[in-house]
PDB file of C-alpha atoms in Angstrom:
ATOM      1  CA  UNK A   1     100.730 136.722  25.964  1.00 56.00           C
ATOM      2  CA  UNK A   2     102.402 135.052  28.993  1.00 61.00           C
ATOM      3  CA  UNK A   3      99.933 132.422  30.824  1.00 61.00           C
ATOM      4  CA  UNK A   4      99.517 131.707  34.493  1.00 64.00           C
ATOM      5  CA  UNK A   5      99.526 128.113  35.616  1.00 63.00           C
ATOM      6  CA  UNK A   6      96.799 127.606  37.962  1.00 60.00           C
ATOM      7  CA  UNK A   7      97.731 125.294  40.905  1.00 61.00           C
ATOM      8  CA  UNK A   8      95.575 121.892  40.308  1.00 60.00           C
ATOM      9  CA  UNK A   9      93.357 121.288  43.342  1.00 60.00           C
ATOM     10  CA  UNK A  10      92.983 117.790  44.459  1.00 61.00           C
ATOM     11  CA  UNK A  11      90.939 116.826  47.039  1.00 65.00           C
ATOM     12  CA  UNK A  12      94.090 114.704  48.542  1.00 66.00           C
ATOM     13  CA  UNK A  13      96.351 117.565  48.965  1.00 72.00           C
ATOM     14  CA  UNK A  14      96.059 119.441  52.375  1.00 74.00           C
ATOM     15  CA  UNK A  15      96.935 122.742  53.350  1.00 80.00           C
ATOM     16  CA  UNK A  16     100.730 123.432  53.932  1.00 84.00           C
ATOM     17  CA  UNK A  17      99.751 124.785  58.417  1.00 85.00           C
ATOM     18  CA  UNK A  18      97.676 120.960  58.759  1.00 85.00           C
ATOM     19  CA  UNK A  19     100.938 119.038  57.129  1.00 86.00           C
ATOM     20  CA  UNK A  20     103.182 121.229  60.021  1.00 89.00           C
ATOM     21  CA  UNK A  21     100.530 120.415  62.991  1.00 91.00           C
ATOM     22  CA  UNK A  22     100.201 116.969  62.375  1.00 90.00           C
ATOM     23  CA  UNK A  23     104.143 116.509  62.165  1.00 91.00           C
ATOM     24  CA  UNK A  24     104.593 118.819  65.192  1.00 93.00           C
ATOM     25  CA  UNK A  25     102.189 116.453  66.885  1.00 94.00           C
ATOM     26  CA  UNK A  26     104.096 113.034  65.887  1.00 94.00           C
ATOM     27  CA  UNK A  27     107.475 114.761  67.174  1.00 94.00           C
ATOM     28  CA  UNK A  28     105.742 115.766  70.439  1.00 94.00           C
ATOM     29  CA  UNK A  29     103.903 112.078  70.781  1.00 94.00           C
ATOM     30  CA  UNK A  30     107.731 110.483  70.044  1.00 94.00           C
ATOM     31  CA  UNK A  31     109.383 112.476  72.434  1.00 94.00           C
ATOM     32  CA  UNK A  32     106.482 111.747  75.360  1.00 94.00           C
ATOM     33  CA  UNK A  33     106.476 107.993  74.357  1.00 94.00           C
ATOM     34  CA  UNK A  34     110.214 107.906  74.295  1.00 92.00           C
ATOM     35  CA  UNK A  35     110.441 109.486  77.865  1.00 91.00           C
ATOM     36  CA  UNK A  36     108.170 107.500  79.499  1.00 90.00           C
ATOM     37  CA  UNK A  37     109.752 104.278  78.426  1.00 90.00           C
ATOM     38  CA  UNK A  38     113.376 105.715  79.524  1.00 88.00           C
ATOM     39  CA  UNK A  39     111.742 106.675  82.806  1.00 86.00           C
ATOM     40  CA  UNK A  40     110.110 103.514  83.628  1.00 85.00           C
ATOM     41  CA  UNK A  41     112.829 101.309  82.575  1.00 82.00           C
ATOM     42  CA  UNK A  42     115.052 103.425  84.739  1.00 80.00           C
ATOM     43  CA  UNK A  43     112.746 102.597  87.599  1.00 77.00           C
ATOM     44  CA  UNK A  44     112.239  99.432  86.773  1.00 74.00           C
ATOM     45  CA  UNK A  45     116.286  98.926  86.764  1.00 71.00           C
ATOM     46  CA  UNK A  46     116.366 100.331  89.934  1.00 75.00           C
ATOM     47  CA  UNK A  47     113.858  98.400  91.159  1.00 77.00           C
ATOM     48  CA  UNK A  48     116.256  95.007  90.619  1.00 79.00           C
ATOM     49  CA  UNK A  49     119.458  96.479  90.686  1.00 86.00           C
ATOM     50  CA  UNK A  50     121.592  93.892  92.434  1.00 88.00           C
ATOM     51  CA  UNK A  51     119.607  90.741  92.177  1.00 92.00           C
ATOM     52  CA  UNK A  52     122.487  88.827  90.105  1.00 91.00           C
ATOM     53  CA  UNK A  53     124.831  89.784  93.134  1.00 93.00           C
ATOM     54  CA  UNK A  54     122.487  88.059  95.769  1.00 94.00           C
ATOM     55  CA  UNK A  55     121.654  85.776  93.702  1.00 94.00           C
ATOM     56  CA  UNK A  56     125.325  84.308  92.966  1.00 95.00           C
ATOM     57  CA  UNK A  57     125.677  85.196  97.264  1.00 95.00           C
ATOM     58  CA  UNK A  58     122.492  82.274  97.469  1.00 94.00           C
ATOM     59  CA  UNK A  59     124.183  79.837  94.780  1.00 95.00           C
ATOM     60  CA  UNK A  60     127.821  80.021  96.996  1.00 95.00           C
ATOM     61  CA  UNK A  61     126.531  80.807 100.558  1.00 95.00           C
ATOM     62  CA  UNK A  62     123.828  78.619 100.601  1.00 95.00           C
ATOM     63  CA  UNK A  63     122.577  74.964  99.631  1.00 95.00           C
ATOM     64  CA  UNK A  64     120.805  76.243  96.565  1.00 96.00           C
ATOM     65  CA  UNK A  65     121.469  75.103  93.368  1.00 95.00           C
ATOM     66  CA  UNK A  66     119.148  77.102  90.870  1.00 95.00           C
ATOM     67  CA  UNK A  67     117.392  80.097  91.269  1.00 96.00           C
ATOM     68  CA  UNK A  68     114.033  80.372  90.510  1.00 96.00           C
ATOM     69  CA  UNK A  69     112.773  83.996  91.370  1.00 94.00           C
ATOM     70  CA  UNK A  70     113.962  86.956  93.310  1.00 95.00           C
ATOM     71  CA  UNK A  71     112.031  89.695  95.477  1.00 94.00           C
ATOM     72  CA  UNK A  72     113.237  92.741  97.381  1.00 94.00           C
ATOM     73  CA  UNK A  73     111.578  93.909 100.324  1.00 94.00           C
ATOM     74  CA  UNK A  74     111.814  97.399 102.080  1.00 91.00           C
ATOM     75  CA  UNK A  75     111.747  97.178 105.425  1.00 86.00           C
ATOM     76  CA  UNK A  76     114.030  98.377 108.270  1.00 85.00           C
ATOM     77  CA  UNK A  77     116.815  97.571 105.357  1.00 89.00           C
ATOM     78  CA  UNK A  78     116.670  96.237 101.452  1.00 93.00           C
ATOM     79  CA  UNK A  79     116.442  92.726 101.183  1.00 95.00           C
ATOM     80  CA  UNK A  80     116.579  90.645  98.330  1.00 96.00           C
ATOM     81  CA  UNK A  81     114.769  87.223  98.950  1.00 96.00           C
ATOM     82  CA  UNK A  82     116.099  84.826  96.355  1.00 97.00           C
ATOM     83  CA  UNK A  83     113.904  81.824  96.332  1.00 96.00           C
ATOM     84  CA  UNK A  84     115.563  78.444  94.039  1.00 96.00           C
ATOM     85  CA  UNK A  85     115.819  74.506  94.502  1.00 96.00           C
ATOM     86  CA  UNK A  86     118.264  73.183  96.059  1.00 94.00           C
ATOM     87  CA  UNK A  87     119.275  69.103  96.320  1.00 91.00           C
ATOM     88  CA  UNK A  88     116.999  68.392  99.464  1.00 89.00           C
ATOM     89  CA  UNK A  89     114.346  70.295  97.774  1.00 91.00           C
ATOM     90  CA  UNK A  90     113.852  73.978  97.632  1.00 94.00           C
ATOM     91  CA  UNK A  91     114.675  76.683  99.998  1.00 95.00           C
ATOM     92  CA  UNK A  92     114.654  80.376 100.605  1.00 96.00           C
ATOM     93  CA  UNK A  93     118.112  83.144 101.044  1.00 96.00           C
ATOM     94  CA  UNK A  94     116.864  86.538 102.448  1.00 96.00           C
ATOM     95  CA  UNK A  95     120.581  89.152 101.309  1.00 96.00           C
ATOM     96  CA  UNK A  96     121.104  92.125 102.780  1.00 95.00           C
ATOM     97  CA  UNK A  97     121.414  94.250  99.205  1.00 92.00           C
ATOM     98  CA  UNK A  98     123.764  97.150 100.770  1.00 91.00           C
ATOM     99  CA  UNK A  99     126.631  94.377 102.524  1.00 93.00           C
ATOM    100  CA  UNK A 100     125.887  91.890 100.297  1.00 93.00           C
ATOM    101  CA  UNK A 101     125.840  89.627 103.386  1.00 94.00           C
ATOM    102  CA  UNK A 102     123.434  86.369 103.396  1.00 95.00           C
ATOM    103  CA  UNK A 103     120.732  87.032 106.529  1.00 95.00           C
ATOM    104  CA  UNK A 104     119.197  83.704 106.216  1.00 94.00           C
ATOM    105  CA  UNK A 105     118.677  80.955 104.959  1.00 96.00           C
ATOM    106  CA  UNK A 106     115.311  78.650 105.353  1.00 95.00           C
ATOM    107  CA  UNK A 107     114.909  75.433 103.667  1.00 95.00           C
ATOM    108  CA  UNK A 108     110.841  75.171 102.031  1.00 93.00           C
ATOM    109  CA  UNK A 109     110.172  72.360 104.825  1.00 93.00           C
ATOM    110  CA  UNK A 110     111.259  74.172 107.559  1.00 94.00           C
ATOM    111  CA  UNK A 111     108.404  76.747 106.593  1.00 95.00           C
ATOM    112  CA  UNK A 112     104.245  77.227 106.908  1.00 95.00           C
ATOM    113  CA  UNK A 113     103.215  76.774 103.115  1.00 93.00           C
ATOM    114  CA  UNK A 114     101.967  80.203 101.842  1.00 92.00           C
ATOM    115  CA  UNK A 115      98.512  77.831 101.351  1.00 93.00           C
ATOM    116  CA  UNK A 116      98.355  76.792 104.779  1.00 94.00           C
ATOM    117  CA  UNK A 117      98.915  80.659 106.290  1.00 94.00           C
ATOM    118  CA  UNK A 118      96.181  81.576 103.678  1.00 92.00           C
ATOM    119  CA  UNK A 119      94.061  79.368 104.927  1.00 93.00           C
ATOM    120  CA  UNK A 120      94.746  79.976 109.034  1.00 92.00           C
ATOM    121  CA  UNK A 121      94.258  83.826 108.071  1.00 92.00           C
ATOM    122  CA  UNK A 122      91.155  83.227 105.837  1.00 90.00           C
ATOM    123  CA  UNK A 123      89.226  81.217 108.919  1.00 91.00           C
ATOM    124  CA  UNK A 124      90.472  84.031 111.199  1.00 89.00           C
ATOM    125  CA  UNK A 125      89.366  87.008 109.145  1.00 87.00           C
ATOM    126  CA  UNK A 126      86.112  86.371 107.228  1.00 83.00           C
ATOM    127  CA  UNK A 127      84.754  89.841 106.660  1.00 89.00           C
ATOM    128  CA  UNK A 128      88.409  90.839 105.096  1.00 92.00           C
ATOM    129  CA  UNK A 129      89.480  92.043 101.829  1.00 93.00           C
ATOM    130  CA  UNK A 130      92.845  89.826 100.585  1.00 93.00           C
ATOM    131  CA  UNK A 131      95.314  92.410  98.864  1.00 95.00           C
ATOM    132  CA  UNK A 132      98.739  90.509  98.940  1.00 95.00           C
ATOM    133  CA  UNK A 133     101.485  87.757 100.527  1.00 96.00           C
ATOM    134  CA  UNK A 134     104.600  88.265 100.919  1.00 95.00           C
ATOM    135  CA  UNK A 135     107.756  87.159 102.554  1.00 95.00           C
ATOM    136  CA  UNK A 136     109.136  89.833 104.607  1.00 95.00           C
ATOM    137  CA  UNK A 137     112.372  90.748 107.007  1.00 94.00           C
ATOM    138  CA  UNK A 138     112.268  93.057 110.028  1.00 91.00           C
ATOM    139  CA  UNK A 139     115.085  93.325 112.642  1.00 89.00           C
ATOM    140  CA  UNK A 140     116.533  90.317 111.081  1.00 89.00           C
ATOM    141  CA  UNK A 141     113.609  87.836 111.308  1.00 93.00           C
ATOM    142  CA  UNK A 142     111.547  86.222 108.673  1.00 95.00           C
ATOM    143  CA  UNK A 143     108.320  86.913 108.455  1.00 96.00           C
ATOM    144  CA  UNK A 144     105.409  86.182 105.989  1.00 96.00           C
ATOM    145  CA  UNK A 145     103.493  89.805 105.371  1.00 96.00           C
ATOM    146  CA  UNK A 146      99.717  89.612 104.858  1.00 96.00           C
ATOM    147  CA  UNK A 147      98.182  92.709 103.652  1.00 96.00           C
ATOM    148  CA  UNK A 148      94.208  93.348 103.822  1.00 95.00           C
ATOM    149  CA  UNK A 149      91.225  95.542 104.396  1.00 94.00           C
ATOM    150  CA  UNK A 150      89.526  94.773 107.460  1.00 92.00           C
ATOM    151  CA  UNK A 151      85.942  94.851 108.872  1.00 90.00           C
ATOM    152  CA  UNK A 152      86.432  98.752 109.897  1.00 91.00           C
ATOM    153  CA  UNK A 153      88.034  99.599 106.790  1.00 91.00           C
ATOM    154  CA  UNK A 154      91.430  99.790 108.127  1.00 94.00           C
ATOM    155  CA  UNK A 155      94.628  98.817 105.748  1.00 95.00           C
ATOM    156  CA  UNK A 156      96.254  96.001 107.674  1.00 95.00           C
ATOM    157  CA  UNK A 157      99.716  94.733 107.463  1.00 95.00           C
ATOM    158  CA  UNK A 158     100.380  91.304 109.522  1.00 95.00           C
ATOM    159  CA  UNK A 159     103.384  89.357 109.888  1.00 96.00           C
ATOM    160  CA  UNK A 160     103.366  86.144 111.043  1.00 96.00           C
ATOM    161  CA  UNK A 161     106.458  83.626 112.154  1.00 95.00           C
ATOM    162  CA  UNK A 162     107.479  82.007 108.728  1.00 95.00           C
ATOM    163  CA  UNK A 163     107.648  78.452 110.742  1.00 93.00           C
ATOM    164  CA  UNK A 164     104.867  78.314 112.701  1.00 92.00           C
ATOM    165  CA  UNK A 165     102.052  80.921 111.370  1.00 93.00           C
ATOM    166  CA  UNK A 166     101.708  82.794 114.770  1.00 94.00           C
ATOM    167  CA  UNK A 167     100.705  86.490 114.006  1.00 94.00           C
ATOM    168  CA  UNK A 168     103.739  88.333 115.785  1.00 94.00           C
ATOM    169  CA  UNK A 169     102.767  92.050 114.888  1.00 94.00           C
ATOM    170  CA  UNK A 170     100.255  94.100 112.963  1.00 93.00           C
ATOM    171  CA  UNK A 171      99.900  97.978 111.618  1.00 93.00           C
ATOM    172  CA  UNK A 172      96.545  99.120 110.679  1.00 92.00           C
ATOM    173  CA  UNK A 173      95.863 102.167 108.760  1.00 93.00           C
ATOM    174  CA  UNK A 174      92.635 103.806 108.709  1.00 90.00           C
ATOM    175  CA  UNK A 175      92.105 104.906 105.173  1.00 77.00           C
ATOM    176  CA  UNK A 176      91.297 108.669 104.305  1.00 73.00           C
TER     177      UNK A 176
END
């Protein structure tokens, strides 16, 4: 007489089609996870490709010593705004990313503190929404770029003279 084996049941085995879903599902969550991190670093390298250029142009064109941060802006052209200290104090190099050829160069005295132009815009524009501050190049002049909601609902973008805090232009959007 030839005996069967019964299969022992345990309530921690699972069905053979819930072992394949759930691995299916960890493959398909890798694969997602790992191409939104090569996607956003790509974008992200992009984003700050060519700061060490300008920012070795602003050690050697410049009276800068030390960097401390760089920006790019997106204006008329790509600049790279590479802000450091230099031996008189501390200063500001606006690059042109595509020649690689130093714009400007402003020393931190020469300029309206971002404090004070907050201030001067703040008195002017009471019923306005503060989004951001930037420093900003069109046409090959300095600017600092205030961007806000105003009264009417309008998205505002102001640039003022980077010396004296005069508003020289503004664009307002109406928002949809």
């Amino acid at each position: 007489m030839r005996m069967t084996k019964k299969r022992q049941s345990s309530r921690y085995t699972a069905p053979k089609w819930l072992k394949w879903t759930l691995l299916a599902l960890t493959v398909v969550l890798l694969l997602v996870l790992g191409t939104g991190y090569w996607f956003y670093s790509g974008i992200f390298d992009k984003k700050s490709e060519g700061f060490s250029d300008s920012e070795q142009i602003a050690l050697s064109e410049t009276p800068l010593t030390e960097v401390n941060r760089t920006e790019r802006y997106n204006g008329d052209q790509v600049v790279h705004i590479v802000k450091g200290k230099a031996e008189d104090g501390s200063g500001t190099a606006f690059i042109e990313k595509e020649s690689k050829e130093l714009i400007e160069y402003i020393a931190e005295s020469e300029m309206i503190s971002e404090a004070a132009l907050n201030q001067q815009w703040q008195s002017s524009c009471d019923k306005c929404e503060w989004r951001s501050m930037q420093l900003a190049m069109e046409n090959a002049i300095p600017y600092w770029e205030i961007t806000y909601i105003d009264a009417q609902g309008r998205y505002v973008f102001a640039y003022f003279d980077i010396q004296s805090g005069e508003r020289k232009q503004q664009f307002a959007f109406k928002q949809s």
